[in-house]
Amino acid sequence: MGARHASGGRHVQAGRRAAGDLRGRGRAAARRRRHHLLSHRRALEPHLVRAHLPARLPRGAQLRWLVDRVGQLGRTADREGPPAVSAGPAALAALAAEFRDLDRRERAELLIEWADRFTEVPPEVATRPFPEAHHVQRCESEAYVWAVDRPDGTLDLHFAVENPQGLSAKAWAAILAETCAGRPPAEIAAIDGDVVFAIFGRDLSMGKGQGLLGMLDLVSRAARQRLVARDAGGPHQ
């Protein structure tokens, strides 16, 4: 208690900070702020500002697939671009190389041009309702895939995209249809999934990436079925 007040004779609390009445409290708080915490003139609670933030967050494979290099406009000496593509039809590899050198705006413009070139599966191949066996699973654009044999043993690819807003699926369908037309099944079966990221970039959403890869999976499966049937000496399934 503080000293007796002259007028009323009552004891009152001395006018000092409460922290000083707790043994070692002020010194301990000062040590914590000095060694572990960083005050900032704009912080309402300076002791809540961390001084030692990590340089970067650890990235797992899935996180890296989703956000790695998002927003980057092109390749530089310290920035990895989309993967190079060599397997599969030469026309597809050449197109992927062209996309690698584009920034995001140029890439989007070229993909829109490809989407405008999309042609739906002709009625002599398939009509609605389309068979579920040709339906691309996990595809937001509700895409369907068909492979049609040519007399010389090569293939033609046809697609349907039921979502009118599925521009990426339409662009990818047009690219596959044109670059794989008249190519042997062995070339088509050799297409690697990296081509999707080479053409569409690393900033694909998970849903869109799964759909585009799903379209390629059905194309590759159809080509492999031809190869297996040919090796067995029978018709494809």
mmCIF file of C-alpha atoms in Angstrom:
data_model
loop_
_atom_site.group_PDB
_atom_site.id
_atom_site.type_symbol
_atom_site.label_atom_id
_atom_site.label_comp_id
_atom_site.label_asym_id
_atom_site.label_seq_id
_atom_site.Cartn_x
_atom_site.Cartn_y
_atom_site.Cartn_z
ATOM 1 C CA MET A 1 0.000 0.000 0.000
ATOM 2 C CA GLY A 2 1.079 3.558 -0.613
ATOM 3 C CA ALA A 3 1.587 6.390 1.846
ATOM 4 C CA ARG A 4 -1.315 7.831 3.953
ATOM 5 C CA HIS A 5 -3.249 10.624 2.165
ATOM 6 C CA ALA A 6 -2.933 13.912 4.026
ATOM 7 C CA SER A 7 -6.626 14.969 3.840
ATOM 8 C CA GLY A 8 -8.659 11.813 4.348
ATOM 9 C CA GLY A 9 -6.242 9.568 6.164
ATOM 10 C CA ARG A 10 -6.875 6.699 3.782
ATOM 11 C CA HIS A 11 -4.322 4.416 2.282
ATOM 12 C CA VAL A 12 -4.330 4.431 -1.543
ATOM 13 C CA GLN A 13 -2.442 2.493 -4.217
ATOM 14 C CA ALA A 14 0.741 4.196 -5.323
ATOM 15 C CA GLY A 15 0.626 5.548 -8.892
ATOM 16 C CA ARG A 16 2.914 3.126 -10.651
ATOM 17 C CA ARG A 17 2.576 0.352 -13.284
ATOM 18 C CA ALA A 18 1.246 -2.983 -12.052
ATOM 19 C CA ALA A 19 3.993 -4.830 -13.922
ATOM 20 C CA GLY A 20 6.512 -3.371 -11.527
ATOM 21 C CA ASP A 21 4.795 -5.067 -8.549
ATOM 22 C CA LEU A 22 5.339 -8.549 -10.022
ATOM 23 C CA ARG A 23 8.774 -9.961 -9.390
ATOM 24 C CA GLY A 24 10.796 -10.071 -12.589
ATOM 25 C CA ARG A 25 7.723 -9.449 -14.787
ATOM 26 C CA GLY A 26 9.039 -6.347 -16.479
ATOM 27 C CA ARG A 27 12.493 -7.793 -17.103
ATOM 28 C CA ALA A 28 11.113 -11.069 -18.505
ATOM 29 C CA ALA A 29 8.795 -9.249 -20.899
ATOM 30 C CA ALA A 30 11.656 -7.057 -22.046
ATOM 31 C CA ARG A 31 13.833 -10.103 -22.695
ATOM 32 C CA ARG A 32 11.078 -11.743 -24.751
ATOM 33 C CA ARG A 33 10.583 -8.655 -26.849
ATOM 34 C CA ARG A 34 14.298 -8.191 -27.317
ATOM 35 C CA HIS A 35 15.086 -11.725 -28.430
ATOM 36 C CA HIS A 36 11.936 -13.058 -30.083
ATOM 37 C CA LEU A 37 9.497 -10.324 -30.998
ATOM 38 C CA LEU A 38 9.566 -7.347 -33.265
ATOM 39 C CA SER A 39 7.571 -4.228 -32.535
ATOM 40 C CA HIS A 40 6.268 -2.153 -35.393
ATOM 41 C CA ARG A 41 5.040 1.395 -35.346
ATOM 42 C CA ARG A 42 1.876 0.412 -37.206
ATOM 43 C CA ALA A 43 1.011 -2.545 -34.977
ATOM 44 C CA LEU A 44 -1.704 -2.051 -32.352
ATOM 45 C CA GLU A 45 -0.198 -4.920 -30.369
ATOM 46 C CA PRO A 46 3.571 -4.800 -31.041
ATOM 47 C CA HIS A 47 4.173 -7.978 -29.075
ATOM 48 C CA LEU A 48 2.046 -9.915 -31.599
ATOM 49 C CA VAL A 49 4.343 -9.201 -34.547
ATOM 50 C CA ARG A 50 6.698 -12.086 -35.268
ATOM 51 C CA ALA A 51 10.320 -11.244 -35.915
ATOM 52 C CA HIS A 52 11.529 -14.443 -37.545
ATOM 53 C CA LEU A 53 9.153 -15.427 -40.349
ATOM 54 C CA PRO A 54 10.291 -18.316 -42.548
ATOM 55 C CA ALA A 55 11.750 -17.361 -45.896
ATOM 56 C CA ARG A 56 9.172 -19.482 -47.726
ATOM 57 C CA LEU A 57 6.532 -22.076 -46.996
ATOM 58 C CA PRO A 58 7.362 -25.717 -47.584
ATOM 59 C CA ARG A 59 5.755 -26.927 -50.772
ATOM 60 C CA GLY A 60 4.419 -30.414 -51.296
ATOM 61 C CA ALA A 61 3.867 -31.977 -54.689
ATOM 62 C CA GLN A 62 0.165 -31.136 -54.752
ATOM 63 C CA LEU A 63 0.683 -27.562 -53.560
ATOM 64 C CA ARG A 64 3.436 -27.042 -56.088
ATOM 65 C CA TRP A 65 1.197 -28.368 -58.869
ATOM 66 C CA LEU A 66 -1.499 -25.867 -57.915
ATOM 67 C CA VAL A 67 0.381 -22.674 -57.208
ATOM 68 C CA ASP A 68 3.980 -22.987 -58.414
ATOM 69 C CA ARG A 69 4.836 -19.998 -60.582
ATOM 70 C CA VAL A 70 1.244 -18.684 -60.621
ATOM 71 C CA GLY A 71 1.134 -15.171 -62.028
ATOM 72 C CA GLN A 72 4.498 -15.315 -63.733
ATOM 73 C CA LEU A 73 4.480 -13.928 -67.241
ATOM 74 C CA GLY A 74 7.234 -15.902 -68.858
ATOM 75 C CA ARG A 75 10.565 -17.629 -68.516
ATOM 76 C CA THR A 76 13.676 -15.908 -67.206
ATOM 77 C CA ALA A 77 17.068 -17.155 -66.093
ATOM 78 C CA ASP A 78 15.754 -17.824 -62.576
ATOM 79 C CA ARG A 79 12.232 -18.945 -63.469
ATOM 80 C CA GLU A 80 11.289 -22.382 -64.689
ATOM 81 C CA GLY A 81 8.951 -22.470 -67.653
ATOM 82 C CA PRO A 82 6.506 -25.187 -68.714
ATOM 83 C CA PRO A 83 8.060 -28.587 -69.409
ATOM 84 C CA ALA A 84 9.513 -29.435 -72.782
ATOM 85 C CA VAL A 85 7.608 -32.046 -74.783
ATOM 86 C CA SER A 86 9.218 -34.491 -77.190
ATOM 87 C CA ALA A 87 7.025 -37.623 -77.105
ATOM 88 C CA GLY A 88 3.954 -38.070 -79.268
ATOM 89 C CA PRO A 89 3.092 -36.576 -82.658
ATOM 90 C CA ALA A 90 5.641 -34.052 -83.939
ATOM 91 C CA ALA A 91 2.925 -31.482 -84.615
ATOM 92 C CA LEU A 92 1.828 -31.585 -80.977
ATOM 93 C CA ALA A 93 5.410 -31.232 -79.708
ATOM 94 C CA ALA A 94 5.982 -28.269 -82.031
ATOM 95 C CA LEU A 95 2.806 -26.579 -80.821
ATOM 96 C CA ALA A 96 3.794 -27.146 -77.187
ATOM 97 C CA ALA A 97 7.164 -25.510 -77.896
ATOM 98 C CA GLU A 98 5.356 -22.511 -79.365
ATOM 99 C CA PHE A 99 3.223 -22.157 -76.237
ATOM 100 C CA ARG A 100 6.300 -22.340 -73.989
ATOM 101 C CA ASP A 101 7.539 -18.968 -75.236
ATOM 102 C CA LEU A 102 4.251 -17.113 -74.648
ATOM 103 C CA ASP A 103 3.326 -14.946 -71.692
ATOM 104 C CA ARG A 104 -0.045 -15.392 -69.989
ATOM 105 C CA ARG A 105 -1.901 -12.892 -72.157
ATOM 106 C CA GLU A 106 -0.563 -14.350 -75.409
ATOM 107 C CA ARG A 107 -1.259 -17.868 -74.178
ATOM 108 C CA ALA A 108 -4.881 -17.010 -73.363
ATOM 109 C CA GLU A 109 -5.419 -15.366 -76.752
ATOM 110 C CA LEU A 110 -4.018 -18.352 -78.634
ATOM 111 C CA LEU A 111 -6.092 -20.809 -76.605
ATOM 112 C CA ILE A 112 -9.237 -18.834 -77.432
ATOM 113 C CA GLU A 113 -8.330 -19.107 -81.115
ATOM 114 C CA TRP A 114 -7.999 -22.859 -80.737
ATOM 115 C CA ALA A 115 -11.327 -23.067 -78.913
ATOM 116 C CA ASP A 116 -12.948 -21.323 -81.886
ATOM 117 C CA ARG A 117 -11.613 -24.110 -84.119
ATOM 118 C CA PHE A 118 -13.372 -26.802 -82.095
ATOM 119 C CA THR A 119 -15.683 -29.029 -84.137
ATOM 120 C CA GLU A 120 -18.123 -31.323 -82.364
ATOM 121 C CA VAL A 121 -18.213 -35.041 -83.033
ATOM 122 C CA PRO A 122 -20.105 -35.663 -86.299
ATOM 123 C CA PRO A 123 -23.460 -37.481 -86.097
ATOM 124 C CA GLU A 124 -22.138 -40.453 -88.060
ATOM 125 C CA VAL A 125 -19.757 -41.112 -85.146
ATOM 126 C CA ALA A 126 -22.025 -40.384 -82.157
ATOM 127 C CA THR A 127 -25.285 -38.660 -81.252
ATOM 128 C CA ARG A 128 -26.842 -37.614 -77.955
ATOM 129 C CA PRO A 129 -27.235 -39.086 -75.444
ATOM 130 C CA PHE A 130 -23.559 -39.959 -75.659
ATOM 131 C CA PRO A 131 -22.433 -43.335 -74.270
ATOM 132 C CA GLU A 132 -20.965 -43.158 -70.792
ATOM 133 C CA ALA A 133 -17.957 -45.187 -71.941
ATOM 134 C CA HIS A 134 -16.744 -42.114 -73.833
ATOM 135 C CA HIS A 135 -17.365 -39.699 -70.967
ATOM 136 C CA VAL A 136 -14.297 -38.027 -69.427
ATOM 137 C CA GLN A 137 -14.400 -38.477 -65.666
ATOM 138 C CA ARG A 138 -13.629 -35.525 -63.352
ATOM 139 C CA CYS A 139 -14.079 -33.088 -66.233
ATOM 140 C CA GLU A 140 -15.917 -29.873 -65.347
ATOM 141 C CA SER A 141 -16.750 -29.305 -69.019
ATOM 142 C CA GLU A 142 -18.494 -32.688 -69.497
ATOM 143 C CA ALA A 143 -16.225 -33.792 -72.338
ATOM 144 C CA TYR A 144 -16.516 -36.976 -74.419
ATOM 145 C CA VAL A 145 -13.853 -38.648 -76.574
ATOM 146 C CA TRP A 146 -13.972 -40.968 -79.603
ATOM 147 C CA ALA A 147 -11.181 -42.541 -81.655
ATOM 148 C CA VAL A 148 -12.040 -43.664 -85.194
ATOM 149 C CA ASP A 149 -9.834 -45.974 -87.260
ATOM 150 C CA ARG A 150 -8.689 -45.044 -90.723
ATOM 151 C CA PRO A 151 -8.161 -47.778 -93.326
ATOM 152 C CA ASP A 152 -4.391 -47.335 -93.072
ATOM 153 C CA GLY A 153 -4.424 -48.066 -89.334
ATOM 154 C CA THR A 154 -4.051 -44.481 -88.161
ATOM 155 C CA LEU A 155 -6.616 -42.648 -86.045
ATOM 156 C CA ASP A 156 -8.936 -39.673 -86.083
ATOM 157 C CA LEU A 157 -10.087 -38.151 -82.791
ATOM 158 C CA HIS A 158 -13.490 -36.607 -82.136
ATOM 159 C CA PHE A 159 -14.807 -34.781 -79.097
ATOM 160 C CA ALA A 160 -17.919 -33.324 -77.542
ATOM 161 C CA VAL A 161 -17.894 -30.625 -74.853
ATOM 162 C CA GLU A 162 -21.301 -30.223 -73.257
ATOM 163 C CA ASN A 163 -20.439 -27.178 -71.144
ATOM 164 C CA PRO A 164 -20.674 -24.114 -73.431
ATOM 165 C CA GLN A 165 -18.233 -22.297 -71.137
ATOM 166 C CA GLY A 166 -15.614 -25.034 -71.417
ATOM 167 C CA LEU A 167 -13.163 -23.039 -73.528
ATOM 168 C CA SER A 168 -10.095 -24.888 -72.266
ATOM 169 C CA ALA A 169 -11.672 -28.274 -73.016
ATOM 170 C CA LYS A 170 -12.670 -27.081 -76.495
ATOM 171 C CA ALA A 171 -9.187 -25.727 -77.168
ATOM 172 C CA TRP A 172 -7.587 -28.969 -75.989
ATOM 173 C CA ALA A 173 -10.016 -31.038 -78.068
ATOM 174 C CA ALA A 174 -9.218 -29.006 -81.189
ATOM 175 C CA ILE A 175 -5.472 -29.301 -80.546
ATOM 176 C CA LEU A 176 -5.620 -33.075 -80.092
ATOM 177 C CA ALA A 177 -7.937 -33.570 -83.067
ATOM 178 C CA GLU A 178 -5.679 -31.617 -85.437
ATOM 179 C CA THR A 179 -2.243 -32.726 -84.243
ATOM 180 C CA CYS A 180 -3.186 -36.405 -83.885
ATOM 181 C CA ALA A 181 -5.235 -36.748 -87.072
ATOM 182 C CA GLY A 182 -3.839 -39.527 -89.241
ATOM 183 C CA ARG A 183 -1.136 -40.448 -86.742
ATOM 184 C CA PRO A 184 -0.374 -44.061 -85.789
ATOM 185 C CA PRO A 185 -1.657 -45.328 -82.433
ATOM 186 C CA ALA A 186 1.897 -45.771 -81.121
ATOM 187 C CA GLU A 187 2.560 -42.028 -81.422
ATOM 188 C CA ILE A 188 -0.719 -41.102 -79.771
ATOM 189 C CA ALA A 189 -0.204 -43.568 -76.923
ATOM 190 C CA ALA A 190 3.212 -41.999 -76.264
ATOM 191 C CA ILE A 191 1.814 -38.535 -75.468
ATOM 192 C CA ASP A 192 2.907 -37.517 -71.977
ATOM 193 C CA GLY A 193 0.734 -35.567 -69.564
ATOM 194 C CA ASP A 194 3.371 -32.820 -69.369
ATOM 195 C CA VAL A 195 2.060 -31.531 -72.681
ATOM 196 C CA VAL A 196 -1.035 -30.230 -70.874
ATOM 197 C CA PHE A 197 1.089 -27.944 -68.697
ATOM 198 C CA ALA A 198 3.339 -26.987 -71.595
ATOM 199 C CA ILE A 199 0.296 -25.687 -73.472
ATOM 200 C CA PHE A 200 -1.939 -24.396 -70.677
ATOM 201 C CA GLY A 201 0.757 -23.276 -68.233
ATOM 202 C CA ARG A 202 1.461 -24.151 -64.627
ATOM 203 C CA ASP A 203 -1.352 -22.047 -63.180
ATOM 204 C CA LEU A 204 -4.127 -24.520 -63.977
ATOM 205 C CA SER A 205 -6.746 -25.063 -61.317
ATOM 206 C CA MET A 206 -7.000 -28.598 -59.988
ATOM 207 C CA GLY A 207 -10.414 -29.193 -61.562
ATOM 208 C CA LYS A 208 -9.411 -27.920 -64.978
ATOM 209 C CA GLY A 209 -6.133 -29.824 -64.922
ATOM 210 C CA GLN A 210 -7.867 -33.083 -64.024
ATOM 211 C CA GLY A 211 -10.358 -32.618 -66.836
ATOM 212 C CA LEU A 212 -7.717 -31.934 -69.497
ATOM 213 C CA LEU A 213 -5.596 -34.843 -68.301
ATOM 214 C CA GLY A 214 -8.721 -37.012 -68.286
ATOM 215 C CA MET A 215 -9.330 -36.197 -71.952
ATOM 216 C CA LEU A 216 -5.768 -37.223 -72.751
ATOM 217 C CA ASP A 217 -6.196 -40.417 -70.719
ATOM 218 C CA LEU A 218 -9.155 -41.532 -72.850
ATOM 219 C CA VAL A 219 -7.255 -40.699 -76.040
ATOM 220 C CA SER A 220 -4.218 -42.679 -74.867
ATOM 221 C CA ARG A 221 -6.393 -45.593 -73.753
ATOM 222 C CA ALA A 222 -8.029 -45.824 -77.171
ATOM 223 C CA ALA A 223 -4.619 -45.814 -78.856
ATOM 224 C CA ARG A 224 -3.268 -48.504 -76.523
ATOM 225 C CA GLN A 225 -6.302 -50.684 -77.189
ATOM 226 C CA ARG A 226 -5.465 -50.589 -80.904
ATOM 227 C CA LEU A 227 -1.878 -51.576 -80.193
ATOM 228 C CA VAL A 228 -2.890 -54.492 -77.972
ATOM 229 C CA ALA A 229 -5.454 -55.720 -80.495
ATOM 230 C CA ARG A 230 -2.929 -55.426 -83.303
ATOM 231 C CA ASP A 231 -0.339 -57.431 -81.375
ATOM 232 C CA ALA A 232 -2.974 -60.068 -80.614
ATOM 233 C CA GLY A 233 -4.012 -60.222 -84.255
ATOM 234 C CA GLY A 234 -7.633 -59.292 -83.558
ATOM 235 C CA PRO A 235 -9.922 -56.264 -83.773
ATOM 236 C CA HIS A 236 -9.681 -53.521 -81.145
ATOM 237 C CA GLN A 237 -12.102 -53.384 -78.240
#
